[in-house]
Amino acid sequence: MFKHILLPTDGSASSDLAIQAAVHLARDMGAKVTGLHVVPPFHTFTYRVDMIEDTEDQYEKESEARARKVLLAIENLAQECGVPCDTVIVRSDDVHDAIIETARDRQCDLIAMASHGRRGVRGLLLGSETQKVLTHSLIPVLVYR
């Protein structure tokens, strides 16, 4: 049914569970997967207190290393399951747009991602990248909770 599944991850436990399920789904369907990690670009003014002390070069190196570590987990699982896999790091402030654009550019026919389950005021204030992807994606989105 699906031939190419995009697996966006933020490295959280919820994302890890979604990745495990989606890679097994890909194996069962004979699909390939693309792992995606979206990194916000460096900002002089930031919501992250620890970023204020970083230099741009330091931030770029550390965010790249973290992204590689997160994506390596997808690569390793895919290899164990015999699923073709590639990975991509995208720098963007708009995570949901980066997910949708990557799915389009890589010709994915399914996005499989986690929902962190935020509800009420917390969910409203923090927003949900998963909800934004569900709202704006033109391809199917499978949400793991």
mmCIF file with all atom_site columns, C-alpha atoms in Angstrom:
data_model
loop_
_atom_site.group_PDB
_atom_site.id
_atom_site.type_symbol
_atom_site.label_atom_id
_atom_site.label_alt_id
_atom_site.label_comp_id
_atom_site.label_asym_id
_atom_site.label_entity_id
_atom_site.label_seq_id
_atom_site.pdbx_PDB_ins_code
_atom_site.Cartn_x
_atom_site.Cartn_y
_atom_site.Cartn_z
_atom_site.occupancy
_atom_site.B_iso_or_equiv
_atom_site.pdbx_formal_charge
_atom_site.auth_seq_id
_atom_site.auth_comp_id
_atom_site.auth_asym_id
_atom_site.auth_atom_id
_atom_site.pdbx_PDB_model_num
ATOM 1   C CA . MET A 1 1   ? 0.000  0.000  0.000  1.00 0.00 ? 1   MET A CA 1
ATOM 2   C CA . PHE A 1 2   ? 2.507  2.677  1.129  1.00 0.00 ? 2   PHE A CA 1
ATOM 3   C CA . LYS A 1 3   ? 5.947  2.672  -0.458 1.00 0.00 ? 3   LYS A CA 1
ATOM 4   C CA . HIS A 1 4   ? 7.807  5.534  1.250  1.00 0.00 ? 4   HIS A CA 1
ATOM 5   C CA . ILE A 1 5   ? 7.196  6.621  4.842  1.00 0.00 ? 5   ILE A CA 1
ATOM 6   C CA . LEU A 1 6   ? 8.540  9.829  6.382  1.00 0.00 ? 6   LEU A CA 1
ATOM 7   C CA . LEU A 1 7   ? 9.464  9.482  10.067 1.00 0.00 ? 7   LEU A CA 1
ATOM 8   C CA . PRO A 1 8   ? 9.851  12.896 11.722 1.00 0.00 ? 8   PRO A CA 1
ATOM 9   C CA . THR A 1 9   ? 11.433 12.695 15.164 1.00 0.00 ? 9   THR A CA 1
ATOM 10  C CA . ASP A 1 10  ? 12.336 15.062 17.955 1.00 0.00 ? 10  ASP A CA 1
ATOM 11  C CA . GLY A 1 11  ? 14.224 12.365 19.864 1.00 0.00 ? 11  GLY A CA 1
ATOM 12  C CA . SER A 1 12  ? 11.552 12.014 22.550 1.00 0.00 ? 12  SER A CA 1
ATOM 13  C CA . ALA A 1 13  ? 10.323 8.733  24.009 1.00 0.00 ? 13  ALA A CA 1
ATOM 14  C CA . SER A 1 14  ? 7.018  9.218  22.165 1.00 0.00 ? 14  SER A CA 1
ATOM 15  C CA . SER A 1 15  ? 8.853  9.631  18.878 1.00 0.00 ? 15  SER A CA 1
ATOM 16  C CA . ASP A 1 16  ? 10.955 6.548  19.580 1.00 0.00 ? 16  ASP A CA 1
ATOM 17  C CA . LEU A 1 17  ? 7.821  4.426  20.060 1.00 0.00 ? 17  LEU A CA 1
ATOM 18  C CA . ALA A 1 18  ? 6.276  5.802  16.870 1.00 0.00 ? 18  ALA A CA 1
ATOM 19  C CA . ILE A 1 19  ? 9.476  5.068  14.954 1.00 0.00 ? 19  ILE A CA 1
ATOM 20  C CA . GLN A 1 20  ? 9.571  1.481  16.169 1.00 0.00 ? 20  GLN A CA 1
ATOM 21  C CA . ALA A 1 21  ? 5.981  0.890  15.088 1.00 0.00 ? 21  ALA A CA 1
ATOM 22  C CA . ALA A 1 22  ? 6.410  2.683  11.753 1.00 0.00 ? 22  ALA A CA 1
ATOM 23  C CA . VAL A 1 23  ? 9.617  0.835  10.816 1.00 0.00 ? 23  VAL A CA 1
ATOM 24  C CA . HIS A 1 24  ? 7.890  -2.476 11.526 1.00 0.00 ? 24  HIS A CA 1
ATOM 25  C CA . LEU A 1 25  ? 4.942  -1.315 9.415  1.00 0.00 ? 25  LEU A CA 1
ATOM 26  C CA . ALA A 1 26  ? 7.345  -0.397 6.599  1.00 0.00 ? 26  ALA A CA 1
ATOM 27  C CA . ARG A 1 27  ? 8.966  -3.834 6.838  1.00 0.00 ? 27  ARG A CA 1
ATOM 28  C CA . ASP A 1 28  ? 5.588  -5.558 6.604  1.00 0.00 ? 28  ASP A CA 1
ATOM 29  C CA . MET A 1 29  ? 4.550  -3.454 3.581  1.00 0.00 ? 29  MET A CA 1
ATOM 30  C CA . GLY A 1 30  ? 7.915  -3.568 1.803  1.00 0.00 ? 30  GLY A CA 1
ATOM 31  C CA . ALA A 1 31  ? 8.254  0.214  2.077  1.00 0.00 ? 31  ALA A CA 1
ATOM 32  C CA . LYS A 1 32  ? 11.314 2.388  2.585  1.00 0.00 ? 32  LYS A CA 1
ATOM 33  C CA . VAL A 1 33  ? 11.644 5.054  5.280  1.00 0.00 ? 33  VAL A CA 1
ATOM 34  C CA . THR A 1 34  ? 13.183 8.492  5.557  1.00 0.00 ? 34  THR A CA 1
ATOM 35  C CA . GLY A 1 35  ? 14.056 9.774  9.017  1.00 0.00 ? 35  GLY A CA 1
ATOM 36  C CA . LEU A 1 36  ? 13.727 13.521 9.557  1.00 0.00 ? 36  LEU A CA 1
ATOM 37  C CA . HIS A 1 37  ? 14.936 15.763 12.343 1.00 0.00 ? 37  HIS A CA 1
ATOM 38  C CA . VAL A 1 38  ? 14.113 19.472 12.200 1.00 0.00 ? 38  VAL A CA 1
ATOM 39  C CA . VAL A 1 39  ? 16.564 21.808 13.907 1.00 0.00 ? 39  VAL A CA 1
ATOM 40  C CA . PRO A 1 40  ? 15.687 25.444 14.564 1.00 0.00 ? 40  PRO A CA 1
ATOM 41  C CA . PRO A 1 41  ? 18.289 27.852 13.192 1.00 0.00 ? 41  PRO A CA 1
ATOM 42  C CA . PHE A 1 42  ? 20.487 29.800 15.592 1.00 0.00 ? 42  PHE A CA 1
ATOM 43  C CA . HIS A 1 43  ? 18.901 32.967 16.977 1.00 0.00 ? 43  HIS A CA 1
ATOM 44  C CA . THR A 1 44  ? 20.532 35.734 18.961 1.00 0.00 ? 44  THR A CA 1
ATOM 45  C CA . PHE A 1 45  ? 17.281 36.097 20.880 1.00 0.00 ? 45  PHE A CA 1
ATOM 46  C CA . THR A 1 46  ? 15.970 32.722 21.913 1.00 0.00 ? 46  THR A CA 1
ATOM 47  C CA . TYR A 1 47  ? 13.534 30.841 24.078 1.00 0.00 ? 47  TYR A CA 1
ATOM 48  C CA . ARG A 1 48  ? 16.361 28.495 25.128 1.00 0.00 ? 48  ARG A CA 1
ATOM 49  C CA . VAL A 1 49  ? 18.364 30.016 27.965 1.00 0.00 ? 49  VAL A CA 1
ATOM 50  C CA . ASP A 1 50  ? 21.352 27.755 27.272 1.00 0.00 ? 50  ASP A CA 1
ATOM 51  C CA . MET A 1 51  ? 21.483 28.986 23.664 1.00 0.00 ? 51  MET A CA 1
ATOM 52  C CA . ILE A 1 52  ? 22.256 32.535 24.796 1.00 0.00 ? 52  ILE A CA 1
ATOM 53  C CA . GLU A 1 53  ? 25.734 31.430 25.837 1.00 0.00 ? 53  GLU A CA 1
ATOM 54  C CA . ASP A 1 54  ? 26.356 29.493 22.617 1.00 0.00 ? 54  ASP A CA 1
ATOM 55  C CA . THR A 1 55  ? 28.133 30.889 19.641 1.00 0.00 ? 55  THR A CA 1
ATOM 56  C CA . GLU A 1 56  ? 26.557 30.208 16.284 1.00 0.00 ? 56  GLU A CA 1
ATOM 57  C CA . ASP A 1 57  ? 29.345 27.770 15.364 1.00 0.00 ? 57  ASP A CA 1
ATOM 58  C CA . GLN A 1 58  ? 28.973 25.931 18.659 1.00 0.00 ? 58  GLN A CA 1
ATOM 59  C CA . TYR A 1 59  ? 25.200 25.738 18.239 1.00 0.00 ? 59  TYR A CA 1
ATOM 60  C CA . GLU A 1 60  ? 25.544 24.420 14.670 1.00 0.00 ? 60  GLU A CA 1
ATOM 61  C CA . LYS A 1 61  ? 27.979 21.687 15.766 1.00 0.00 ? 61  LYS A CA 1
ATOM 62  C CA . GLU A 1 62  ? 25.947 20.622 18.801 1.00 0.00 ? 62  GLU A CA 1
ATOM 63  C CA . SER A 1 63  ? 22.610 20.621 16.985 1.00 0.00 ? 63  SER A CA 1
ATOM 64  C CA . GLU A 1 64  ? 24.122 18.638 14.105 1.00 0.00 ? 64  GLU A CA 1
ATOM 65  C CA . ALA A 1 65  ? 25.563 16.068 16.536 1.00 0.00 ? 65  ALA A CA 1
ATOM 66  C CA . ARG A 1 66  ? 22.237 15.712 18.344 1.00 0.00 ? 66  ARG A CA 1
ATOM 67  C CA . ALA A 1 67  ? 20.365 15.350 15.068 1.00 0.00 ? 67  ALA A CA 1
ATOM 68  C CA . ARG A 1 68  ? 22.808 12.677 13.853 1.00 0.00 ? 68  ARG A CA 1
ATOM 69  C CA . LYS A 1 69  ? 22.383 10.769 17.133 1.00 0.00 ? 69  LYS A CA 1
ATOM 70  C CA . VAL A 1 70  ? 18.585 10.890 16.911 1.00 0.00 ? 70  VAL A CA 1
ATOM 71  C CA . LEU A 1 71  ? 18.594 9.808  13.265 1.00 0.00 ? 71  LEU A CA 1
ATOM 72  C CA . LEU A 1 72  ? 21.106 7.036  13.891 1.00 0.00 ? 72  LEU A CA 1
ATOM 73  C CA . ALA A 1 73  ? 18.471 5.267  15.991 1.00 0.00 ? 73  ALA A CA 1
ATOM 74  C CA . ILE A 1 74  ? 16.175 5.175  12.935 1.00 0.00 ? 74  ILE A CA 1
ATOM 75  C CA . GLU A 1 75  ? 18.987 3.948  10.687 1.00 0.00 ? 75  GLU A CA 1
ATOM 76  C CA . ASN A 1 76  ? 19.928 1.170  13.119 1.00 0.00 ? 76  ASN A CA 1
ATOM 77  C CA . LEU A 1 77  ? 16.361 -0.044 13.571 1.00 0.00 ? 77  LEU A CA 1
ATOM 78  C CA . ALA A 1 78  ? 15.700 0.046  9.841  1.00 0.00 ? 78  ALA A CA 1
ATOM 79  C CA . GLN A 1 79  ? 18.871 -1.933 9.190  1.00 0.00 ? 79  GLN A CA 1
ATOM 80  C CA . GLU A 1 80  ? 17.875 -4.541 11.806 1.00 0.00 ? 80  GLU A CA 1
ATOM 81  C CA . CYS A 1 81  ? 14.475 -4.893 10.122 1.00 0.00 ? 81  CYS A CA 1
ATOM 82  C CA . GLY A 1 82  ? 15.852 -4.922 6.567  1.00 0.00 ? 82  GLY A CA 1
ATOM 83  C CA . VAL A 1 83  ? 14.086 -1.680 5.636  1.00 0.00 ? 83  VAL A CA 1
ATOM 84  C CA . PRO A 1 84  ? 15.770 0.717  3.177  1.00 0.00 ? 84  PRO A CA 1
ATOM 85  C CA . CYS A 1 85  ? 16.412 3.995  4.983  1.00 0.00 ? 85  CYS A CA 1
ATOM 86  C CA . ASP A 1 86  ? 17.830 7.434  4.482  1.00 0.00 ? 86  ASP A CA 1
ATOM 87  C CA . THR A 1 87  ? 17.833 10.414 6.800  1.00 0.00 ? 87  THR A CA 1
ATOM 88  C CA . VAL A 1 88  ? 17.711 14.165 6.480  1.00 0.00 ? 88  VAL A CA 1
ATOM 89  C CA . ILE A 1 89  ? 18.294 17.153 8.752  1.00 0.00 ? 89  ILE A CA 1
ATOM 90  C CA . VAL A 1 90  ? 16.359 20.319 7.968  1.00 0.00 ? 90  VAL A CA 1
ATOM 91  C CA . ARG A 1 91  ? 16.915 23.699 9.607  1.00 0.00 ? 91  ARG A CA 1
ATOM 92  C CA . SER A 1 92  ? 13.658 25.574 10.063 1.00 0.00 ? 92  SER A CA 1
ATOM 93  C CA . ASP A 1 93  ? 11.641 27.487 12.634 1.00 0.00 ? 93  ASP A CA 1
ATOM 94  C CA . ASP A 1 94  ? 8.448  26.013 11.188 1.00 0.00 ? 94  ASP A CA 1
ATOM 95  C CA . VAL A 1 95  ? 8.612  22.328 12.050 1.00 0.00 ? 95  VAL A CA 1
ATOM 96  C CA . HIS A 1 96  ? 5.284  21.354 10.495 1.00 0.00 ? 96  HIS A CA 1
ATOM 97  C CA . ASP A 1 97  ? 6.145  23.108 7.226  1.00 0.00 ? 97  ASP A CA 1
ATOM 98  C CA . ALA A 1 98  ? 9.539  21.382 7.142  1.00 0.00 ? 98  ALA A CA 1
ATOM 99  C CA . ILE A 1 99  ? 7.859  17.995 7.659  1.00 0.00 ? 99  ILE A CA 1
ATOM 100 C CA . ILE A 1 100 ? 5.304  18.567 4.911  1.00 0.00 ? 100 ILE A CA 1
ATOM 101 C CA . GLU A 1 101 ? 7.881  19.976 2.470  1.00 0.00 ? 101 GLU A CA 1
ATOM 102 C CA . THR A 1 102 ? 10.270 17.088 3.106  1.00 0.00 ? 102 THR A CA 1
ATOM 103 C CA . ALA A 1 103 ? 7.476  14.575 2.520  1.00 0.00 ? 103 ALA A CA 1
ATOM 104 C CA . ARG A 1 104 ? 6.647  16.299 -0.759 1.00 0.00 ? 104 ARG A CA 1
ATOM 105 C CA . ASP A 1 105 ? 10.260 16.703 -1.890 1.00 0.00 ? 105 ASP A CA 1
ATOM 106 C CA . ARG A 1 106 ? 11.144 13.086 -1.064 1.00 0.00 ? 106 ARG A CA 1
ATOM 107 C CA . GLN A 1 107 ? 7.896  11.811 -2.642 1.00 0.00 ? 107 GLN A CA 1
ATOM 108 C CA . CYS A 1 108 ? 6.718  10.122 0.555  1.00 0.00 ? 108 CYS A CA 1
ATOM 109 C CA . ASP A 1 109 ? 3.209  8.723  0.520  1.00 0.00 ? 109 ASP A CA 1
ATOM 110 C CA . LEU A 1 110 ? 2.779  8.560  4.318  1.00 0.00 ? 110 LEU A CA 1
ATOM 111 C CA . ILE A 1 111 ? 3.960  10.584 7.310  1.00 0.00 ? 111 ILE A CA 1
ATOM 112 C CA . ALA A 1 112 ? 4.126  8.546  10.534 1.00 0.00 ? 112 ALA A CA 1
ATOM 113 C CA . MET A 1 113 ? 4.699  10.551 13.686 1.00 0.00 ? 113 MET A CA 1
ATOM 114 C CA . ALA A 1 114 ? 4.045  10.725 17.410 1.00 0.00 ? 114 ALA A CA 1
ATOM 115 C CA . SER A 1 115 ? 1.586  12.831 19.290 1.00 0.00 ? 115 SER A CA 1
ATOM 116 C CA . HIS A 1 116 ? 2.721  14.013 22.699 1.00 0.00 ? 116 HIS A CA 1
ATOM 117 C CA . GLY A 1 117 ? -0.870 14.093 23.898 1.00 0.00 ? 117 GLY A CA 1
ATOM 118 C CA . ARG A 1 118 ? -0.937 17.662 25.202 1.00 0.00 ? 118 ARG A CA 1
ATOM 119 C CA . ARG A 1 119 ? -4.487 18.731 25.891 1.00 0.00 ? 119 ARG A CA 1
ATOM 120 C CA . GLY A 1 120 ? -6.359 21.672 27.268 1.00 0.00 ? 120 GLY A CA 1
ATOM 121 C CA . VAL A 1 121 ? -4.637 24.996 27.826 1.00 0.00 ? 121 VAL A CA 1
ATOM 122 C CA . ARG A 1 122 ? -1.144 23.472 27.633 1.00 0.00 ? 122 ARG A CA 1
ATOM 123 C CA . GLY A 1 123 ? -1.875 22.002 24.207 1.00 0.00 ? 123 GLY A CA 1
ATOM 124 C CA . LEU A 1 124 ? -3.468 25.236 23.044 1.00 0.00 ? 124 LEU A CA 1
ATOM 125 C CA . LEU A 1 125 ? -0.578 27.425 24.215 1.00 0.00 ? 125 LEU A CA 1
ATOM 126 C CA . LEU A 1 126 ? 2.243  25.161 23.114 1.00 0.00 ? 126 LEU A CA 1
ATOM 127 C CA . GLY A 1 127 ? 0.525  24.124 19.919 1.00 0.00 ? 127 GLY A CA 1
ATOM 128 C CA . SER A 1 128 ? 0.971  20.769 18.341 1.00 0.00 ? 128 SER A CA 1
ATOM 129 C CA . GLU A 1 129 ? 3.242  20.164 15.399 1.00 0.00 ? 129 GLU A CA 1
ATOM 130 C CA . THR A 1 130 ? 1.364  16.914 14.834 1.00 0.00 ? 130 THR A CA 1
ATOM 131 C CA . GLN A 1 131 ? -1.940 18.784 14.698 1.00 0.00 ? 131 GLN A CA 1
ATOM 132 C CA . LYS A 1 132 ? -0.483 21.293 12.238 1.00 0.00 ? 132 LYS A CA 1
ATOM 133 C CA . VAL A 1 133 ? 0.813  18.478 10.020 1.00 0.00 ? 133 VAL A CA 1
ATOM 134 C CA . LEU A 1 134 ? -2.603 16.777 10.157 1.00 0.00 ? 134 LEU A CA 1
ATOM 135 C CA . THR A 1 135 ? -4.295 20.036 9.206  1.00 0.00 ? 135 THR A CA 1
ATOM 136 C CA . HIS A 1 136 ? -2.025 21.013 6.312  1.00 0.00 ? 136 HIS A CA 1
ATOM 137 C CA . SER A 1 137 ? -0.674 17.767 4.845  1.00 0.00 ? 137 SER A CA 1
ATOM 138 C CA . LEU A 1 138 ? -2.018 16.611 1.507  1.00 0.00 ? 138 LEU A CA 1
ATOM 139 C CA . ILE A 1 139 ? -0.753 13.062 2.110  1.00 0.00 ? 139 ILE A CA 1
ATOM 140 C CA . PRO A 1 140 ? -1.950 10.650 4.801  1.00 0.00 ? 140 PRO A CA 1
ATOM 141 C CA . VAL A 1 141 ? -0.599 11.074 8.327  1.00 0.00 ? 141 VAL A CA 1
ATOM 142 C CA . LEU A 1 142 ? -0.460 8.172  10.769 1.00 0.00 ? 142 LEU A CA 1
ATOM 143 C CA . VAL A 1 143 ? -0.321 9.372  14.369 1.00 0.00 ? 143 VAL A CA 1
ATOM 144 C CA . TYR A 1 144 ? 1.002  7.148  17.151 1.00 0.00 ? 144 TYR A CA 1
ATOM 145 C CA . ARG A 1 145 ? -0.078 7.868  20.729 1.00 0.00 ? 145 ARG A CA 1
#
